[in-house]
Amino acid sequence: MELSDRKLQILKAIIDDYIDTGVPVGSRTLSKKPGFEFSSATIRNEMADLEELGYLDQPHTSAGRTPSDMAYRLYVDRLMHIDRITKDEAMFIRNYFNMRINEVDEVLESAAKALSDVTKHISMVIAPQLDDVKLKRIQLVKITPTKAMLILVTDNGLVQDQMITIPVAVDARQMEMLSNMLTDMVQNVSLKKAEEVIRTTGAESILEHKAVMDEVLDAININREKKELVYGGAQNIFNYPEYKDIGKAQHFLQILETKDMLYQVLSNATDLEFSIHIGRENQYEDFKDMSIVTATYKVGGKKIGSFGVIGPTRMDYARVLSVLNYVGMSLSDILSCLLETDQNK
Amino acid sequence: MELSDRKLQILKAIIDDYIDTGVPVGSRTLSKKPGFEFSSATIRNEMADLEELGYLDQPHTSAGRTPSDMAYRLYVDRLMHIDRITKDEAMFIRNYFNMRINEVDEVLESAAKALSDVTKHISMVIAPQLDDVKLKRIQLVKITPTKAMLILVTDNGLVQDQMITIPVAVDARQMEMLSNMLTDMVQNVSLKKAEEVIRTTGAESILEHKAVMDEVLDAININREKKELVYGGAQNIFNYPEYKDIGKAQHFLQILETKDMLYQVLSNATDLEFSIHIGRENQYEDFKDMSIVTATYKVGGKKIGSFGVIGPTRMDYARVLSVLNYVGMSLSDILSCLLETDQNK
DNA sequence: AATTAGCACTCGCTTTTGAAGAGTGCTAAC
DNA sequence: GTTAGCACTCTTCAAAAGCGAGTGCTAATT
């Protein structure tokens, strides 16, 4: 059954009001809004219908109505209106990135901080996902007699490094040779497939330096599996009346600190431009009264990581989306600029 | 005026009880403790004295007494008894470090997690302080035509790296030469003095590669000033009845997230074996009803970083100290093992 | 047939009240 | 110097009362 225009109008007004105030909305409140021609009784009837259809909840008999997950879903799909963020806000966000930033990690932290400060929700950002990124170069640098640094350079300019232990004596020249050999093998191969390619195409050279190669392959795998995530604005949890219960808040902070769930959520969202999960749409029971909105950032035109905010279902989706959009653009710009000066020249 | 033995005994009993229960201690409670010969009335008189002397506070007329900062100070200086942690606890802590750990950062995170899980307080760890550490080597590695990686190796095995932009064309051979030159100059020079030494002793070679050198010196300074700190167990704030007030808790989490204050506190404590700051002994007003206990960790026998916990003044100092002691040893072991395999061989 | 005014009713929230309990300080006796 | 006894203070908890926002239903109105 399709909702009548009036029902939609009322539903939208309820959601807008509830997002704004956080207080269950009563019929009288609505009827006094400018542009509302109907009496409170009419609205009450419509509200009763909407409740029956599953769009509204009533915390208790004598309270106003609150939107259900279903209502928010309808809202984000059809009712809400997204404005572009204001110039001032754009400036404000840009400022978070304007400091001297040299490392990818710092960019991510800045983004998380910007997001949480601007949206007043908890923000999260994952580091670039490397699995599908193609390698450009592998370099081994001898640091001490038994340690070397392994440097992986990807074709979008990301540089990852890691210390490895060299179990047998290898001099600097040999290491240079190994580097060149490895680079030849993995050119344009994704990190995911690097091990396989090295093991097959480089079979004989591996045997020669087996001990070192094993360390290198180990290190590559560790890098692949590295799960890096930053979050920000944890203290915003206190803005959510849902979490005024200390026990719940504590539990939630625990979840944040573990990071595992957030990581799952974000890594599942790496290919979609935007994603919105409302309440029980989330895969985790713990997020059943939270909404998660995510977006992706790009480096070199390729979606490579995602970020988002998590907050109560009562969230200003329109605003969050516009902020996410802008932060995504900024993030992509900054990273591309940080990493790809060569290509730009 | 020196406190009588009986006063000390009573004070200690009050503190022990208060640390244990968190409830203001009354005279009757004390008089019923085994080993207490005096009546509640006697204890009341002594308590009144102790209050006048500033060792006890009374939240309100008809409540028991709570220890003052001064009392805790006396307690940690003279009254408390530190037990070594149990074998089980030691195992438990060691487990946090037993996973595959490859990077200094991960060790710090593990330590923070161990500390907060075991003490149920908020923990914090700063990364090794490099200012006074002597350099062993500087290596430049060309990554792309315009980017290079600068690697700093210190004589205790720490490796720091950073990307720098190369403004003019420099080929790999020249870069190797520069690396050797820089290494010669800064051998055994502390990071703090590296810039000065390079500028004076390397005057003519600098001119030759001024643009590159400027980038290198910049990077060294950024590394010197890098403030890295991890904290853990933020959700333990909810265990502190002092912070059951949401607003206070929020404010405190904000302070944590900023990290500046924690960093100050820890970096001031890098040379002392242990330090205990109780309540108003802390330099920051925000910590006026918290205690901060810190310890240091070593690499290669040299104190190089510190860590600690922050919690309510009502803290089990004896236990916290023994845990800190053990974590400090573990941390020093692991880091030394991670970094200095050469020296050990 | 749709809308609205009116009204009794529900239920959460806040304030009030009162009782219980823990602890004190003081006095007088030991 | 120590202790028993007692009146007094102050918090805490729970129940009770009152308030007010909001509802659903009915009957009147358009």
XYZ file of N, CA and C (backbone and C1' of nucleotides) in Angstrom, chain B residues 6 39 42 44 60-62, chain D residues 2-5 9-11:
70
model
N 49.261 4.218 67.315
C 47.856 3.883 67.205
C 47.189 4.688 66.094
N 37.710 0.496 71.423
C 36.277 0.641 71.170
C 36.049 1.681 70.083
N 36.839 5.268 71.176
C 38.258 5.630 71.136
C 38.657 5.979 69.708
N 36.803 6.931 67.383
C 36.185 8.208 66.997
C 37.047 9.382 67.418
N 30.246 14.408 54.957
C 29.209 15.142 55.665
C 29.143 14.636 57.092
N 28.442 15.368 57.932
C 28.493 15.120 59.378
C 28.277 13.668 59.768
N 27.329 13.040 59.164
C 27.007 11.710 59.655
C 27.558 10.602 58.767
P 43.828 5.474 75.779
O 42.435 4.882 76.231
C 42.440 3.734 77.075
C 41.029 3.343 77.394
C 40.137 3.082 76.174
O 39.596 1.774 76.298
C 39.025 4.481 77.732
P 38.801 1.144 75.138
O 37.316 1.353 75.623
C 36.937 0.806 76.881
C 35.546 1.246 77.224
C 34.514 1.044 76.107
O 33.361 0.441 76.688
C 34.374 3.231 76.949
P 32.524 -0.568 75.818
O 31.072 -0.216 76.360
C 30.865 -0.141 77.770
C 29.711 0.795 78.061
C 28.514 0.621 77.137
O 27.344 0.596 77.942
C 29.219 2.885 77.125
P 25.934 0.351 77.357
O 25.408 1.848 77.231
C 25.564 2.717 78.349
C 24.927 4.051 78.025
C 23.715 3.936 77.095
O 22.699 4.799 77.582
C 25.302 5.408 76.155
P 20.260 18.036 65.387
O 21.173 17.418 64.252
C 22.589 17.393 64.419
C 23.199 16.778 63.188
C 22.550 17.214 61.885
O 23.574 17.480 60.951
C 22.521 14.856 62.039
P 23.274 18.396 59.701
O 23.301 17.315 58.557
C 24.446 16.466 58.457
C 24.087 15.268 57.631
C 23.226 15.620 56.408
O 23.924 15.239 55.250
C 22.397 13.708 57.538
P 23.296 15.429 53.805
O 23.165 13.908 53.357
C 24.350 13.095 53.291
C 23.945 11.666 53.074
C 23.274 11.408 51.729
O 23.876 10.276 51.133
C 21.914 10.604 53.497
